Amino acid sequence: MLPPYVYLILNILVNFAVFLIVTLSLNLETGYAGIPQFGRVLAVLAGAIVAGAVPGRLIAYYIGEKWGAEYANHLYNFPIVDRINREILAPNPLLSIGILLFTLVVAAIFGGILGYLSSYPALRLKEAYLGITLLAFGDALQIIGKYWQPLVGATMGVTVPDPYRCIGIGAEKTIGATLIFLGFAILIYLFVESLGRSPFGRALKAMRDSEVAAEVYGKNIVRLRGWALIIGGAIAAVGGALWAFYAGSMKALTYDRLTWTFWPWAFMMLGGTGNNFGVFVGVLIFSTVRSLIYVYKHALATIIPIKPAWLEYILVGLVIVLISLFRPQGFIPEKPALSVKRKEIERIKEAITSKKAEA
Amino acid sequence: MIDVLLTAIAYSSGLALAAAGITIIYMSTGTFNFAHASFTAWGFYVVFSLFSLMKGSPYYYMILGGLFGGVLGIATYYIVNRWLLRAGADMVTLMMSTLGVDLVLFAAINIFADYLTYTYHFNPRLFVLSSYDFKLGSLYGIPVSGIVLVSIIIVVIIIAILQLFLTRTKMGIAMRATIENAMLATVLGINPELIYVLSWFLGGFLGGLGGAILSLLFTGTPNIGMLLIVPEFAASIVGGLYSVFGSLLGGFLIGISQKVGIALLGKWLGGWIIVYEPLIPLLIMAVTLLIYPKGLGGLPWGKIYKRLFKGGE
């Protein structure tokens, strides 16, 4: 057994990792591209559904277990997945890694497809109208996942095959899974950050600030929005799939718009919209506070007369209100896009004019 | 089928009022009010707690539920919305700020429910008020609850009052002028602040009143606002977002198609489809936004009327 503070740190880290991934994807769409993504839960849930439905079925088919509609029935699902974990995944680290990566790729593809479909309303509607439409999409998928049993077991949910089983069971598995999760989160952070600095990211910001100006400079608005939604959706789906793998079970019920759309919004607003490092800080603050509230809820209950769960809502609500009132740019405001130094620009200009003078 | 239709009518009335509230706030301040979910839920809880404490009939406390919603609306305006409007915040920021308000109010409902549990030993997390409703009589052997008639009467009264207020009083005309063009209205000496407060009060009042009506139909839980906010938004959007009467109509369209539509589908396709009922308002909303964002309020009613009853031009 590990000392309790290690569990606290692991809890903070895993919350941090999953919300960092989801909030970064939200930041790409909302902070960079200016699309009010009120349906973040759509892609996250799609990723979780892929993790719950695809890898287990593949292995069940391979070892001759039920893999059709019965797979999602909780009566069959638990023993099948238990057998998969014990007989297939535990002794085969290589296969486990393969299954993990394969599922993430499939999840990313599905998230990307959903992002592409979201670009249909995103090109026709604006601001709040678009936000509400995207929110409707997210809710619709949750309702289907919640009630359509053959997909992921409806209200009972399904057990997700455990690719971390080969690390062991108990403490070492928790540590390993958390570190792998964190590794993916950091990789995605680096990817999104470099994407933001690339010509593509700058074009997104230009589009956000003035669509007309971006079009005048030859940027294709349709394509930019589409790609922002596709990449954002793919990243969020990877986050959802990783979360389902970590949790070991997948219930569509738990993927609600509050946790997976509005909380990432609050984290992003706190840290700084349009700034990945701000998002990093915002998510870190929030996941630390959330884990502390969760761990010390009994101690808290003796100090304040309300249940700590509601304290969490009040906290998130107040942060949203106070940030939008007093510091709309967030803790760490977005920096102007990196550009070439002034001297360098003047040197180039000099070179061009001197060339013209020669000619 | 008749019982479904009766429930659908009462449900639509509550929905229509709440949707009209969303529309009023949106028209005058440009804020999509997520906190409406909590206004509605507070309407539920005002009726429930007062009825449990003082007995009588749930109907006595409906107006108080509405007034409490109105007070919440005014508080939201003065604490949050006013400063953002002054700073010229964009639509998405306005919307997000009301979401923050909603989360705080949602926590407040839960704390209030805990308080009721500890102090009075009620069960405020699963209450059914419909058993305290009076019976009007029966229709083809099916008992008719009082709420069906009362809700329709309330909607008619609200329509009459709104119509009189918006067309016959100086305040109402000033309100329409501000919605049309705030700058020009200011030039004419209308104080837009007053109009904004008024519309937040009216919006909150209608949201609370809608919740009070729905409290006699649904099982009350603190989550009720989150469940109802989507049909409410859907009704407001189908109504066109720029017409109060459009959103009342939208409320009935959404409510009837949700309750009656799912009953019919259940009959044709089998009972398994019943659980997908919440998809109906979502689909109607998304399709309206994508195909005809002007909604019911944007239809050329004058022309339609002429073509139907006067045989065209």
XYZ file of C-alpha atoms in Angstrom:
672
model
C 0.000 0.000 0.000
C 1.099 3.496 -0.758
C 0.752 6.394 1.671
C -2.482 8.421 1.167
C -0.762 11.542 -0.131
C 0.556 9.575 -3.093
C -3.022 8.705 -4.007
C -3.948 12.374 -3.676
C -1.147 13.340 -6.059
C -2.117 10.571 -8.498
C -5.729 11.732 -8.358
C -4.689 15.305 -9.119
C -2.438 14.159 -11.955
C -5.036 12.005 -13.678
C -7.729 14.679 -13.409
C -5.210 17.164 -14.710
C -4.261 14.935 -17.645
C -7.789 14.254 -18.891
C -9.029 17.804 -18.516
C -5.851 19.192 -20.035
C -6.486 17.144 -23.188
C -10.170 18.092 -23.390
C -9.594 21.759 -22.565
C -6.739 22.057 -25.070
C -9.038 20.731 -27.787
C -11.687 23.221 -26.689
C -9.104 25.993 -26.722
C -8.103 25.096 -30.273
C -11.703 25.464 -31.440
C -12.854 28.311 -29.217
C -9.694 30.182 -28.300
C -7.958 29.935 -31.659
C -10.746 29.501 -34.196
C -13.477 31.428 -32.368
C -16.087 28.661 -32.669
C -18.284 28.612 -29.528
C -17.975 24.887 -28.904
C -20.778 24.181 -26.424
C -20.857 20.543 -27.472
C -17.387 19.424 -26.387
C -18.983 16.386 -24.758
C -19.888 15.047 -28.223
C -16.356 14.093 -29.238
C -15.301 13.104 -25.712
C -18.241 10.737 -25.478
C -17.542 9.394 -28.964
C -13.998 8.530 -27.886
C -15.258 6.847 -24.733
C -17.821 4.875 -26.739
C -15.089 3.688 -29.108
C -13.022 2.551 -26.114
C -16.033 0.787 -24.641
C -17.273 -0.812 -27.832
C -14.367 -1.517 -30.197
C -11.318 -3.165 -28.526
C -13.324 -5.520 -26.317
C -15.426 -6.693 -29.253
C -12.356 -7.272 -31.434
C -10.656 -9.468 -28.860
C -13.931 -11.219 -27.972
C -14.370 -12.082 -31.664
C -10.787 -13.324 -31.830
C -11.117 -15.625 -28.803
C -14.559 -16.852 -29.825
C -16.681 -15.084 -27.229
C -19.931 -13.215 -27.911
C -19.121 -9.997 -29.694
C -22.429 -8.857 -31.177
C -25.248 -7.066 -29.401
C -24.876 -9.432 -26.441
C -21.378 -8.100 -25.767
C -22.865 -4.889 -24.380
C -25.242 -6.765 -22.083
C -23.811 -6.476 -18.592
C -24.592 -10.139 -17.850
C -22.167 -11.290 -20.536
C -19.939 -8.238 -20.673
C -18.285 -8.502 -17.294
C -17.146 -12.154 -17.573
C -15.979 -11.661 -21.175
C -13.909 -8.577 -20.367
C -12.585 -10.228 -17.231
C -11.393 -13.165 -19.329
C -9.860 -10.809 -21.893
C -7.998 -8.932 -19.163
C -6.671 -12.051 -17.475
C -5.871 -14.267 -20.455
C -5.089 -11.931 -23.330
C -3.960 -8.537 -22.068
C -2.169 -9.349 -18.805
C 0.503 -11.646 -20.308
C 0.976 -9.613 -23.530
C 2.436 -6.132 -22.966
C 3.020 -5.651 -26.688
C -0.555 -6.551 -27.587
C -1.815 -4.273 -24.802
C 0.128 -1.337 -26.228
C -1.121 -2.198 -29.691
C -4.739 -2.323 -28.517
C -4.341 0.989 -26.670
C -2.831 2.779 -29.657
C -5.237 1.207 -32.148
C -8.235 2.286 -30.055
C -6.884 5.806 -29.734
C -6.469 6.026 -33.505
C -10.017 4.759 -34.099
C -11.324 7.201 -31.465
C -9.454 10.057 -33.134
C -10.938 9.118 -36.509
C -14.461 9.068 -35.073
C -13.888 12.346 -33.247
C -12.591 13.840 -36.481
C -15.631 12.646 -38.405
C -17.941 14.197 -35.807
C -15.905 17.401 -36.004
C -16.287 17.372 -39.772
C -20.058 16.928 -39.418
C -20.114 19.815 -36.925
C -18.579 22.057 -39.557
C -21.892 21.987 -41.438
C -23.670 24.174 -38.862
C -20.408 25.986 -38.078
C -20.371 27.477 -41.550
C -23.998 28.544 -41.501
C -24.612 29.810 -37.980
C -22.916 32.297 -35.717
C -22.099 32.833 -32.071
C -24.789 31.692 -29.647
C -26.886 30.029 -32.365
C -23.956 27.830 -33.306
C -23.206 27.163 -29.639
C -26.754 25.965 -28.982
C -26.735 23.756 -32.094
C -23.471 22.103 -31.044
C -24.873 21.659 -27.531
C -27.871 19.887 -29.063
C -25.539 17.504 -30.967
C -23.668 16.624 -27.776
C -26.842 16.003 -25.803
C -28.289 13.893 -28.611
C -25.305 11.517 -28.622
C -25.493 11.228 -24.843
C -29.169 10.280 -24.984
C -28.448 7.619 -27.628
C -25.529 6.233 -25.615
C -27.632 6.277 -22.464
C -30.507 4.258 -23.893
C -29.301 2.193 -26.853
C -28.147 -0.973 -25.181
C -26.284 -2.755 -28.037
C -23.813 0.136 -28.291
C -22.285 0.442 -24.824
C -24.742 -1.198 -22.468
C -27.084 1.772 -21.927
C -27.546 2.662 -18.245
C -25.580 -0.334 -16.964
C -22.554 0.623 -19.046
C -19.807 -1.723 -20.162
C -16.505 -2.774 -18.687
C -13.566 -1.561 -20.744
C -10.634 -3.925 -21.425
C -7.664 -2.864 -19.371
C -4.509 -2.327 -21.430
C -2.606 -1.383 -18.259
C -3.170 -4.823 -16.761
C 0.241 -5.993 -17.952
C 1.861 -3.472 -15.575
C 0.293 -5.303 -12.666
C -2.661 -4.833 -10.387
C -3.011 -2.454 -7.478
C -0.671 0.434 -6.770
C 1.849 -0.079 -9.577
C -0.953 -0.216 -12.145
C -2.466 3.031 -10.874
C 0.905 4.746 -11.013
C 1.710 3.358 -14.460
C -1.677 4.223 -15.925
C -1.510 7.746 -14.505
C 1.971 8.335 -15.885
C 0.993 7.035 -19.336
C -2.082 9.276 -19.275
C 0.072 12.237 -18.277
C 2.522 11.386 -21.054
C -0.248 11.494 -23.651
C -1.493 14.786 -22.209
C 1.946 16.347 -22.495
C 2.412 15.048 -26.046
C -0.914 16.587 -26.996
C 0.050 19.837 -25.277
C 3.247 20.009 -27.335
C 1.323 19.163 -30.507
C -1.355 21.807 -29.934
C 1.242 24.403 -28.966
C 3.265 23.821 -32.125
C 0.049 23.782 -34.143
C -0.861 27.136 -32.640
C 2.476 28.612 -33.676
C 2.304 27.171 -37.168
C 0.891 29.091 -40.140
C -2.330 27.122 -39.597
C -2.687 28.384 -36.008
C -2.000 31.952 -37.068
C -4.550 31.682 -39.832
C -7.084 30.468 -37.253
C -6.392 33.490 -35.062
C -6.653 35.784 -38.053
C -10.005 34.227 -38.911
C -11.192 34.627 -35.330
C -10.235 38.295 -35.214
C -11.663 39.229 -38.578
C -13.149 36.787 -41.005
C -13.301 39.308 -43.813
C -9.671 40.348 -43.391
C -8.561 36.704 -43.365
C -10.508 36.067 -46.548
C -8.985 39.132 -48.185
C -5.543 37.665 -47.490
C -6.581 34.480 -49.275
C -7.409 32.236 -46.327
C -10.082 29.656 -46.996
C -12.537 30.095 -44.112
C -14.458 26.910 -44.890
C -11.334 24.790 -44.806
C -9.873 26.477 -41.715
C -13.032 25.998 -39.660
C -13.432 22.444 -40.868
C -9.866 21.507 -39.921
C -10.084 23.225 -36.536
C -13.213 21.191 -35.750
C -11.709 17.951 -37.080
C -8.466 18.275 -35.099
C -10.281 19.481 -31.990
C -12.756 16.615 -32.199
C -9.985 14.056 -32.702
C -8.033 15.304 -29.668
C -11.125 15.368 -27.446
C -12.029 11.831 -28.550
C -8.527 10.611 -27.629
C -9.057 12.209 -24.214
C -12.400 10.460 -23.818
C -10.980 7.082 -24.849
C -8.039 7.412 -22.453
C -10.405 8.335 -19.653
C -12.593 5.286 -20.335
C -9.487 3.045 -20.324
C -8.317 4.572 -17.070
C -11.704 4.313 -15.363
C -12.083 0.697 -16.528
C -15.774 1.128 -17.232
C -17.842 3.282 -19.535
C -21.304 4.623 -18.781
C -22.760 7.187 -21.169
C -24.678 8.613 -18.207
C -21.496 10.049 -16.701
C -20.566 11.948 -19.872
C -22.832 14.944 -19.292
C -22.532 18.404 -20.731
C -21.749 19.911 -17.343
C -18.557 17.936 -16.725
C -17.287 17.609 -20.265
C -18.382 20.882 -21.852
C -18.911 23.537 -19.235
C -16.125 22.650 -16.867
C -13.505 22.741 -19.626
C -14.973 26.132 -20.549
C -14.483 27.336 -16.981
C -10.892 25.999 -16.923
C -10.141 27.689 -20.223
C -11.644 31.006 -19.138
C -9.714 30.920 -15.875
C -6.376 30.191 -17.506
C -6.691 32.388 -20.545
C -8.674 31.820 -23.726
C -6.447 31.394 -26.757
C -3.360 30.599 -24.716
C -2.306 26.969 -24.275
C -0.034 27.689 -21.327
C -2.902 29.564 -19.665
C -5.089 26.506 -20.203
C -2.351 24.386 -18.634
C -2.300 26.588 -15.535
C -6.087 26.856 -15.340
C -6.565 23.094 -15.512
C -3.803 22.539 -12.947
C -5.412 24.941 -10.457
C -8.855 23.471 -10.907
C -7.876 19.822 -10.791
C -5.847 20.427 -7.636
C -8.728 22.212 -5.937
C -11.228 19.564 -7.074
C -9.092 16.694 -5.827
C -8.470 18.463 -2.510
C -12.205 19.029 -2.030
C -12.844 15.405 -2.926
C -10.207 13.990 -0.604
C -10.906 16.265 2.362
C -14.672 16.273 2.022
C -15.232 14.855 5.507
C -12.915 17.377 7.111
C -14.604 20.156 5.116
C -18.076 19.033 6.162
C -17.219 19.768 9.787
C -16.070 23.320 8.998
C -18.788 24.494 6.615
C -22.423 23.431 6.916
C -22.861 22.537 3.219
C -21.928 19.398 1.335
C -18.581 19.688 -0.470
C -20.138 18.555 -3.760
C -22.142 21.769 -3.924
C -19.069 23.750 -2.942
C -17.500 22.546 -6.174
C -20.419 23.881 -8.255
C -20.358 27.211 -6.432
C -16.633 27.448 -7.017
C -16.856 26.763 -10.753
C -19.861 29.068 -11.092
C -18.172 31.916 -9.259
C -15.000 31.510 -11.287
C -16.966 31.781 -14.525
C -18.832 34.878 -13.333
C -15.849 36.628 -11.746
C -13.530 35.926 -14.657
C -16.018 37.223 -17.208
C -16.636 40.312 -15.061
C -13.137 41.251 -13.974
C -10.586 39.500 -16.133
C -12.136 38.310 -19.397
C -8.703 37.574 -20.837
C -7.941 35.058 -18.064
C -5.039 34.711 -15.632
C -2.435 34.475 -18.334
C -3.656 36.516 -21.296
C -2.992 35.479 -24.840
C 0.279 36.828 -26.219
C 0.531 38.361 -29.655
C 1.604 35.835 -32.283
C 5.355 35.308 -32.417
C 6.822 37.078 -35.366
C 10.195 37.904 -36.852
C 12.167 40.618 -35.035
C 11.731 44.189 -36.181
C 15.378 44.433 -37.254
C 15.048 41.259 -39.296
C 11.979 42.655 -41.086
C 13.818 45.896 -41.826
C 16.786 43.942 -43.158
C 14.541 41.996 -45.528
C 12.819 45.184 -46.618
C 16.223 46.761 -47.224
C 17.306 43.785 -49.289
C 14.157 43.928 -51.416
C 14.365 47.669 -52.047
C 18.043 47.436 -52.929
C 17.288 44.626 -55.372
C 14.548 46.735 -56.943
C 16.962 49.652 -57.185
C 19.511 47.455 -58.966
C 16.879 46.268 -61.461
C -54.275 8.799 -25.952
C -56.470 11.457 -24.322
C -54.472 11.401 -21.090
C -51.299 11.926 -23.109
C -52.873 14.866 -24.880
C -54.031 16.430 -21.608
C -50.568 16.075 -20.026
C -49.050 17.450 -23.212
C -51.243 20.553 -23.015
C -50.301 21.313 -19.415
C -46.620 20.568 -20.140
C -46.663 22.796 -23.216
C -48.191 25.655 -21.225
C -45.387 25.573 -18.676
C -42.805 25.235 -21.416
C -44.331 28.092 -23.419
C -44.196 30.496 -20.467
C -40.585 29.628 -19.635
C -39.621 29.937 -23.313
C -41.299 33.346 -23.511
C -39.123 34.359 -20.559
C -35.961 33.278 -22.386
C -37.101 35.205 -25.455
C -37.831 38.424 -23.551
C -34.376 38.409 -21.947
C -32.715 37.570 -25.252
C -34.568 40.247 -27.202
C -33.748 43.106 -24.884
C -30.247 42.233 -23.652
C -28.941 39.754 -26.218
C -28.250 37.212 -23.463
C -29.043 33.545 -23.947
C -29.972 32.818 -20.375
C -28.714 29.432 -19.171
C -29.762 30.384 -15.633
C -33.355 29.929 -16.782
C -32.904 26.265 -15.873
C -32.454 27.288 -12.262
C -35.238 29.876 -12.363
C -37.574 27.075 -13.421
C -36.231 24.710 -10.783
C -36.632 27.381 -8.112
C -40.248 27.777 -9.225
C -40.613 24.057 -8.465
C -39.031 24.377 -5.060
C -40.891 27.496 -3.944
C -44.199 25.755 -4.629
C -43.048 22.511 -3.035
C -41.570 23.982 0.143
C -44.382 26.453 0.809
C -47.000 23.797 0.131
C -45.254 21.332 2.448
C -44.926 23.918 5.192
C -48.274 25.657 5.018
C -50.484 23.091 3.277
C -53.540 24.313 1.399
C -53.277 23.814 -2.348
C -50.143 24.040 -4.527
C -51.982 26.624 -6.634
C -51.816 29.239 -3.851
C -48.039 29.415 -4.171
C -47.662 29.453 -7.949
C -47.562 33.225 -8.208
C -44.918 33.309 -5.465
C -42.842 30.841 -7.480
C -43.063 33.259 -10.400
C -42.160 36.262 -8.244
C -39.163 34.455 -6.801
C -38.000 33.736 -10.352
C -38.407 37.435 -11.085
C -36.298 38.361 -8.063
C -33.594 35.946 -9.215
C -33.758 37.570 -12.647
C -33.285 41.061 -11.198
C -30.409 39.809 -9.025
C -28.739 38.225 -12.060
C -29.071 41.497 -13.936
C -27.676 43.709 -11.183
C -24.853 41.404 -10.119
C -23.645 40.097 -13.464
C -25.424 41.035 -16.643
C -25.474 44.819 -16.161
C -21.676 45.159 -15.990
C -21.100 42.911 -18.951
C -23.620 44.841 -21.049
C -21.860 48.075 -20.097
C -18.509 46.622 -21.075
C -20.005 45.567 -24.407
C -19.249 41.877 -23.921
C -19.927 39.543 -26.841
C -22.816 37.090 -27.001
C -20.753 34.079 -25.955
C -19.398 35.815 -22.830
C -22.912 36.896 -21.873
C -24.087 33.319 -22.303
C -21.197 31.848 -20.300
C -21.716 34.302 -17.442
C -25.329 33.155 -17.060
C -24.028 29.586 -16.978
C -21.894 30.550 -13.984
C -24.999 32.013 -12.329
C -26.828 28.792 -13.133
C -24.195 26.639 -11.424
C -24.352 28.782 -8.274
C -28.162 28.660 -8.249
C -28.079 24.910 -8.861
C -25.830 24.461 -5.838
C -28.169 26.753 -3.878
C -31.154 24.514 -4.727
C -29.259 21.471 -3.523
C -28.220 23.207 -0.318
C -31.817 24.293 0.189
C -32.959 20.690 -0.386
C -30.430 19.478 2.198
C -31.726 22.115 4.592
C -35.324 20.962 4.084
C -34.253 17.381 4.701
C -32.380 18.118 7.916
C -34.756 20.666 9.399
C -38.211 19.459 8.352
C -37.502 15.862 7.287
C -39.154 16.333 3.898
C -38.004 14.396 0.893
C -37.120 17.247 -1.448
C -35.128 15.080 -3.865
C -38.071 13.116 -5.177
C -41.414 14.777 -4.611
C -44.693 14.389 -6.463
C -47.191 17.216 -6.144
C -49.638 15.961 -8.759
C -51.478 13.863 -6.168
C -52.496 17.080 -4.398
C -54.048 18.486 -7.558
C -57.842 18.729 -7.712
C -59.852 16.742 -10.272
C -62.011 18.506 -12.817
C -64.017 15.470 -13.773
C -63.472 12.804 -16.350
C -63.301 12.719 -20.118
C -64.163 9.368 -21.762
C -63.416 7.691 -18.457
C -60.037 9.382 -17.980
C -59.740 11.718 -14.974
C -58.757 15.283 -15.875
C -56.419 17.089 -13.464
C -57.023 20.713 -12.587
C -53.612 21.743 -13.891
C -54.723 21.243 -17.511
C -57.362 23.938 -17.250
C -55.427 26.196 -14.879
C -52.314 26.151 -17.052
C -54.308 27.179 -20.113
C -56.025 29.949 -18.164
C -52.647 31.184 -16.930
C -51.247 31.222 -20.469
C -54.275 33.144 -21.765
C -54.003 35.673 -18.927
C -50.272 36.100 -19.542
C -50.841 36.605 -23.267
C -53.524 39.217 -22.556
C -51.377 41.051 -20.016
C -48.306 40.994 -22.277
C -50.336 42.199 -25.243
C -51.841 45.062 -23.245
C -48.519 45.899 -21.659
C -46.550 45.937 -24.895
C -49.082 47.875 -26.966
C -51.060 50.049 -24.538
C -48.652 51.239 -21.834
C -45.858 53.774 -22.166
C -43.469 51.374 -20.476
C -44.294 48.577 -22.920
C -43.872 50.825 -25.921
C -40.562 52.058 -24.489
C -39.540 48.432 -24.113
C -40.329 47.653 -27.746
C -38.487 50.762 -28.835
C -35.388 49.740 -26.852
C -35.458 46.257 -28.351
C -35.789 47.744 -31.828
C -32.963 50.256 -31.443
C -31.447 50.909 -28.029
C -29.439 53.947 -29.157
C -32.377 55.703 -30.733
C -34.559 54.937 -27.717
C -31.961 56.555 -25.461
C -32.025 59.671 -27.627
C -35.780 59.847 -27.046
C -35.251 59.858 -23.287
C -35.930 56.204 -22.527
C -33.712 54.756 -19.838
C -32.462 51.417 -21.193
C -31.357 50.280 -17.724
C -34.966 50.290 -16.610
C -36.002 48.266 -19.638
C -33.255 45.713 -19.024
C -34.275 45.288 -15.369
C -37.882 44.977 -16.394
C -37.162 42.327 -18.988
C -34.991 40.338 -16.559
C -37.825 40.527 -14.051
C -40.426 39.488 -16.624
C -38.185 36.719 -17.957
C -37.439 35.391 -14.490
C -41.099 35.656 -13.528
C -42.212 33.633 -16.544
C -39.462 31.073 -15.917
C -40.513 30.670 -12.284
C -44.187 30.526 -13.194
C -43.484 27.903 -15.860
C -41.629 25.871 -13.242
C -44.526 26.284 -10.807
C -46.946 24.882 -13.398
C -44.624 22.011 -14.291
C -44.208 21.131 -10.594
C -47.709 19.622 -10.747
C -46.684 17.367 -13.649
C -43.131 16.193 -13.019
C -41.400 14.490 -10.156
C -39.348 17.231 -8.547
C -35.594 16.754 -8.232
C -32.847 19.367 -8.016
C -31.803 18.309 -11.539
C -35.141 19.273 -13.046
C -33.789 22.537 -14.436
C -31.057 20.777 -16.391
C -33.651 18.456 -17.930
C -36.041 21.249 -18.845
C -33.569 23.795 -20.180
C -33.207 22.043 -23.553
C -36.946 21.928 -24.377
C -37.189 25.532 -23.154
C -34.395 26.683 -25.436
C -35.892 24.621 -28.240
C -39.272 26.300 -27.808
C -37.697 29.736 -27.743
C -35.629 29.020 -30.854
C -38.492 27.436 -32.779
C -40.480 30.527 -31.887
C -37.874 32.616 -33.641
C -36.141 34.232 -30.638
C -37.442 37.649 -31.633
C -41.102 37.182 -30.883
C -42.648 36.553 -27.470
C -45.810 35.164 -29.007
C -43.751 33.059 -31.393
C -42.050 31.397 -28.449
C -45.387 30.751 -26.745
C -46.421 29.017 -29.960
C -43.043 27.266 -30.033
C -43.648 25.985 -26.516
C -46.846 24.326 -27.643
C -45.222 22.939 -30.798
C -42.329 21.415 -28.828
C -44.469 20.218 -25.929
C -47.160 18.593 -28.041
C -44.746 17.004 -30.495
C -42.613 15.717 -27.614
C -45.395 14.119 -25.577
C -47.924 13.200 -28.269
C -45.290 12.469 -30.906
C -43.467 9.951 -28.733
C -46.752 8.287 -27.753
C -47.664 7.867 -31.412
C -44.185 6.607 -32.297
C -44.400 4.185 -29.385
C -47.656 2.854 -30.781
C -46.268 2.380 -34.296
C -42.720 1.254 -33.596
C -42.990 -0.366 -30.187
C -42.328 0.692 -26.628
C -38.523 0.734 -26.916
C -38.593 4.166 -28.534
C -40.254 5.906 -25.547
C -36.932 6.558 -23.784
C -35.677 8.625 -26.717
C -38.274 11.312 -25.988
C -35.659 13.969 -25.077
C -34.252 13.682 -28.613
C -37.377 15.244 -30.132
C -36.870 18.838 -28.919
C -33.151 18.570 -29.730
C -33.884 17.493 -33.289
C -36.569 20.130 -33.825
C -34.217 22.776 -32.463
C -31.239 21.759 -34.596
C -33.337 21.460 -37.738
C -34.988 24.842 -37.160
C -31.636 26.527 -36.619
C -30.143 24.975 -39.730
C -33.072 25.351 -42.102
C -35.153 28.314 -40.963
C -33.487 30.228 -38.109
C -36.219 32.878 -38.154
C -38.562 30.304 -36.650
C -42.304 30.566 -36.223
C -42.094 34.257 -35.353
C -40.454 34.938 -38.721
C -43.170 33.373 -40.845
C -45.221 35.900 -42.831
C -48.390 35.328 -40.813
C -50.262 38.148 -42.543
C -49.705 36.627 -45.974
C -50.558 33.129 -44.771
C -53.771 34.415 -43.251
C -54.710 36.218 -46.463
C -53.971 33.217 -48.655
C -55.939 30.856 -46.414
C -59.016 32.928 -45.784
C -59.197 35.424 -48.605
C -58.149 33.202 -51.484
C -54.878 34.927 -52.315
C -54.331 38.386 -53.766
